[in-house]
Amino acid sequence: NEKNPFFILHFAQLALLLYKVGGVSEVKMKKILFSFCTSLNLHYFCSMRHDIIIALGSNYHPIAHLRKARERLSQALCIECFSRNMWTEAIGICSPRFLNCVAKGSTEQTMEQLIDSLKALERSCGDSREERLRGRVHIDIDLLSYDGTLCHVADWERPYITTLYQEINKTP
């Protein structure tokens, strides 16, 4: 019986062996385990976490808006850490300098759900198209990476993104 705990344990050990020795990627292994647990209605094993990297930036009351966004992200997601804040010149718009940081964490949301959540968080912090047209970015929150898949690829070429990412990605 596949709901037998010993069967589940052996399957998990086989999955780990495939991951460590067989060259199966971590993302693929997570999907295999998720499918297995879902097919057996083992919902308590099915929690599939997705590794994420998020960039935050603000040029309008930036200290307050970044603090507010950090708090809300920490409540909504499993945030492992935030980078330090870094001031940068505006890119592509005429505006005051931006205060930026990067966050590393995980979520159970799909990529689409997460992006929708991040945009809703921006709006809840007062960000709007009208404000951006005035050169005021209350908060900009972009998904940079989802389970190792790069998003906003051009952002990864910005020196402050790579610097902040390297800082939070160092192993202790």
Short mmCIF file of C-alpha atoms in Angstrom, two decimals, residues 7-168:
data_model
loop_
_atom_site.label_atom_id
_atom_site.label_comp_id
_atom_site.label_asym_id
_atom_site.label_seq_id
_atom_site.Cartn_x
_atom_site.Cartn_y
_atom_site.Cartn_z
CA PHE A 7 6.69 3.06 1.42
CA ILE A 8 6.71 6.86 1.65
CA LEU A 9 10.06 6.81 3.45
CA HIS A 10 11.60 4.52 0.82
CA PHE A 11 10.23 6.70 -1.98
CA ALA A 12 11.70 9.79 -0.32
CA GLN A 13 15.07 8.04 0.06
CA LEU A 14 14.99 7.02 -3.62
CA ALA A 15 14.15 10.61 -4.59
CA LEU A 16 17.07 11.90 -2.51
CA LEU A 17 19.41 9.38 -4.15
CA LEU A 18 18.25 10.47 -7.62
CA TYR A 19 18.90 14.07 -6.64
CA LYS A 20 22.36 13.49 -5.15
CA VAL A 21 23.70 10.84 -7.52
CA GLY A 22 21.47 10.80 -10.57
CA GLY A 23 21.86 14.41 -11.62
CA VAL A 24 18.16 15.25 -11.21
CA SER A 25 17.81 18.98 -10.48
CA GLU A 26 16.40 20.20 -7.20
CA VAL A 27 13.47 21.85 -8.98
CA LYS A 28 12.60 18.65 -10.85
CA MET A 29 12.91 16.64 -7.63
CA LYS A 30 10.54 19.01 -5.82
CA LYS A 31 8.02 18.60 -8.64
CA ILE A 32 8.31 14.79 -8.53
CA LEU A 33 7.78 14.71 -4.76
CA PHE A 34 4.91 17.18 -4.99
CA SER A 35 3.19 15.09 -7.69
CA PHE A 36 3.69 11.92 -5.66
CA CYS A 37 2.24 13.42 -2.47
CA THR A 38 -0.64 15.02 -4.35
CA SER A 39 -1.56 11.77 -6.12
CA LEU A 40 -1.85 10.05 -2.72
CA ASN A 41 -3.80 12.93 -1.15
CA LEU A 42 -1.00 13.42 1.37
CA HIS A 43 -1.61 17.13 1.64
CA TYR A 44 0.46 17.51 4.79
CA PHE A 45 3.51 16.43 2.74
CA CYS A 46 2.54 18.48 -0.31
CA SER A 47 3.67 21.90 0.76
CA MET A 48 5.86 22.88 -2.17
CA ARG A 49 8.14 25.77 -1.37
CA HIS A 50 9.57 27.88 -4.17
CA ASP A 51 12.85 29.73 -3.66
CA ILE A 52 12.54 33.41 -4.53
CA ILE A 53 14.69 36.52 -4.83
CA ILE A 54 12.92 39.89 -4.75
CA ALA A 55 14.18 43.42 -5.42
CA LEU A 56 12.69 46.44 -3.66
CA GLY A 57 13.23 50.09 -4.47
CA SER A 58 11.74 53.47 -3.61
CA ASN A 59 12.47 57.12 -4.39
CA TYR A 60 9.58 58.72 -2.49
CA HIS A 61 9.92 58.71 1.30
CA PRO A 62 12.15 55.72 0.62
CA ILE A 63 13.14 54.80 4.18
CA ALA A 64 9.52 54.63 5.33
CA HIS A 65 8.27 52.84 2.20
CA LEU A 66 11.08 50.26 2.24
CA ARG A 67 10.46 49.60 5.95
CA LYS A 68 6.72 49.16 5.32
CA ALA A 69 7.32 46.85 2.34
CA ARG A 70 9.82 44.73 4.31
CA GLU A 71 7.29 44.30 7.12
CA ARG A 72 4.50 43.30 4.75
CA LEU A 73 6.71 40.93 2.76
CA SER A 74 7.82 39.28 6.01
CA GLN A 75 4.18 38.75 6.97
CA ALA A 76 3.13 37.42 3.55
CA LEU A 77 6.14 35.27 2.63
CA CYS A 78 8.83 33.19 4.27
CA ILE A 79 11.68 35.72 4.05
CA GLU A 80 15.07 34.28 4.98
CA CYS A 81 16.89 37.60 4.88
CA PHE A 82 17.04 41.11 3.47
CA SER A 83 20.18 42.74 2.17
CA ARG A 84 21.37 46.07 3.44
CA ASN A 85 19.84 49.15 1.84
CA MET A 86 21.78 50.80 -0.99
CA TRP A 87 21.29 54.24 -2.55
CA THR A 88 21.44 54.36 -6.37
CA GLU A 89 20.83 56.94 -9.05
CA ALA A 90 17.54 56.64 -10.95
CA ILE A 91 17.68 54.57 -14.14
CA GLY A 92 15.45 55.55 -17.05
CA ILE A 93 13.51 58.30 -15.27
CA CYS A 94 14.26 61.77 -14.00
CA SER A 95 13.81 61.46 -10.27
CA PRO A 96 15.55 61.53 -6.91
CA ARG A 97 17.87 58.69 -5.95
CA PHE A 98 16.43 55.28 -5.09
CA LEU A 99 16.88 53.29 -1.93
CA ASN A 100 17.10 49.59 -2.81
CA CYS A 101 17.42 46.20 -1.18
CA VAL A 102 17.08 42.54 -2.11
CA ALA A 103 15.23 39.79 -0.25
CA LYS A 104 15.75 36.04 -0.27
CA GLY A 105 13.00 33.66 0.77
CA SER A 106 10.41 31.13 -0.28
CA THR A 107 6.70 30.86 -0.97
CA GLU A 108 4.03 28.28 -1.72
CA GLN A 109 2.47 30.61 -4.31
CA THR A 110 2.81 30.01 -8.03
CA MET A 111 4.89 32.55 -9.91
CA GLU A 112 1.74 34.24 -11.24
CA GLN A 113 0.14 34.39 -7.77
CA LEU A 114 3.35 35.81 -6.31
CA ILE A 115 3.65 38.54 -8.96
CA ASP A 116 0.00 39.49 -8.35
CA SER A 117 0.68 39.61 -4.59
CA LEU A 118 3.75 41.81 -5.08
CA LYS A 119 1.82 44.24 -7.29
CA ALA A 120 -1.02 44.35 -4.74
CA LEU A 121 1.55 45.13 -2.04
CA GLU A 122 2.90 47.98 -4.18
CA ARG A 123 -0.62 49.43 -4.49
CA SER A 124 -1.24 49.04 -0.75
CA CYS A 125 1.89 51.14 -0.13
CA GLY A 126 0.45 53.95 -2.28
CA ASP A 127 2.19 53.16 -5.55
CA SER A 128 0.21 53.94 -8.70
CA ARG A 129 0.72 54.72 -12.35
CA GLU A 130 -0.19 58.36 -11.71
CA GLU A 131 2.47 58.69 -9.02
CA ARG A 132 5.09 57.07 -11.27
CA LEU A 133 4.23 59.54 -14.05
CA ARG A 134 5.13 62.28 -11.54
CA GLY A 135 8.47 60.55 -10.95
CA ARG A 136 7.43 59.24 -7.52
CA VAL A 137 7.92 55.54 -6.93
CA HIS A 138 6.50 54.76 -3.50
CA ILE A 139 7.69 51.18 -3.78
CA ASP A 140 8.75 48.97 -6.68
CA ILE A 141 8.86 45.25 -5.92
CA ASP A 142 10.14 42.93 -8.63
CA LEU A 143 10.52 39.17 -8.65
CA LEU A 144 14.13 38.54 -9.71
CA SER A 145 14.21 34.75 -9.42
CA TYR A 146 11.68 31.96 -8.92
CA ASP A 147 13.09 28.48 -8.27
CA GLY A 148 16.28 29.48 -10.07
CA THR A 149 14.49 30.90 -13.12
CA LEU A 150 15.66 34.47 -13.68
CA CYS A 151 12.97 37.11 -14.03
CA HIS A 152 13.60 40.77 -14.92
CA VAL A 153 16.80 39.62 -16.60
CA ALA A 154 18.00 43.16 -17.35
CA ASP A 155 17.92 43.93 -13.60
CA TRP A 156 20.54 41.23 -12.99
CA GLU A 157 22.97 43.34 -15.06
CA ARG A 158 22.67 46.27 -12.65
CA PRO A 159 25.69 46.40 -10.34
CA TYR A 160 23.66 47.13 -7.21
CA ILE A 161 21.48 44.03 -7.80
CA THR A 162 24.48 41.74 -8.21
CA THR A 163 26.24 43.30 -5.20
CA LEU A 164 23.22 42.97 -2.90
CA TYR A 165 22.45 39.47 -4.16
CA GLN A 166 26.03 38.33 -3.52
CA GLU A 167 25.83 39.68 0.01
CA ILE A 168 22.68 37.72 0.92
#
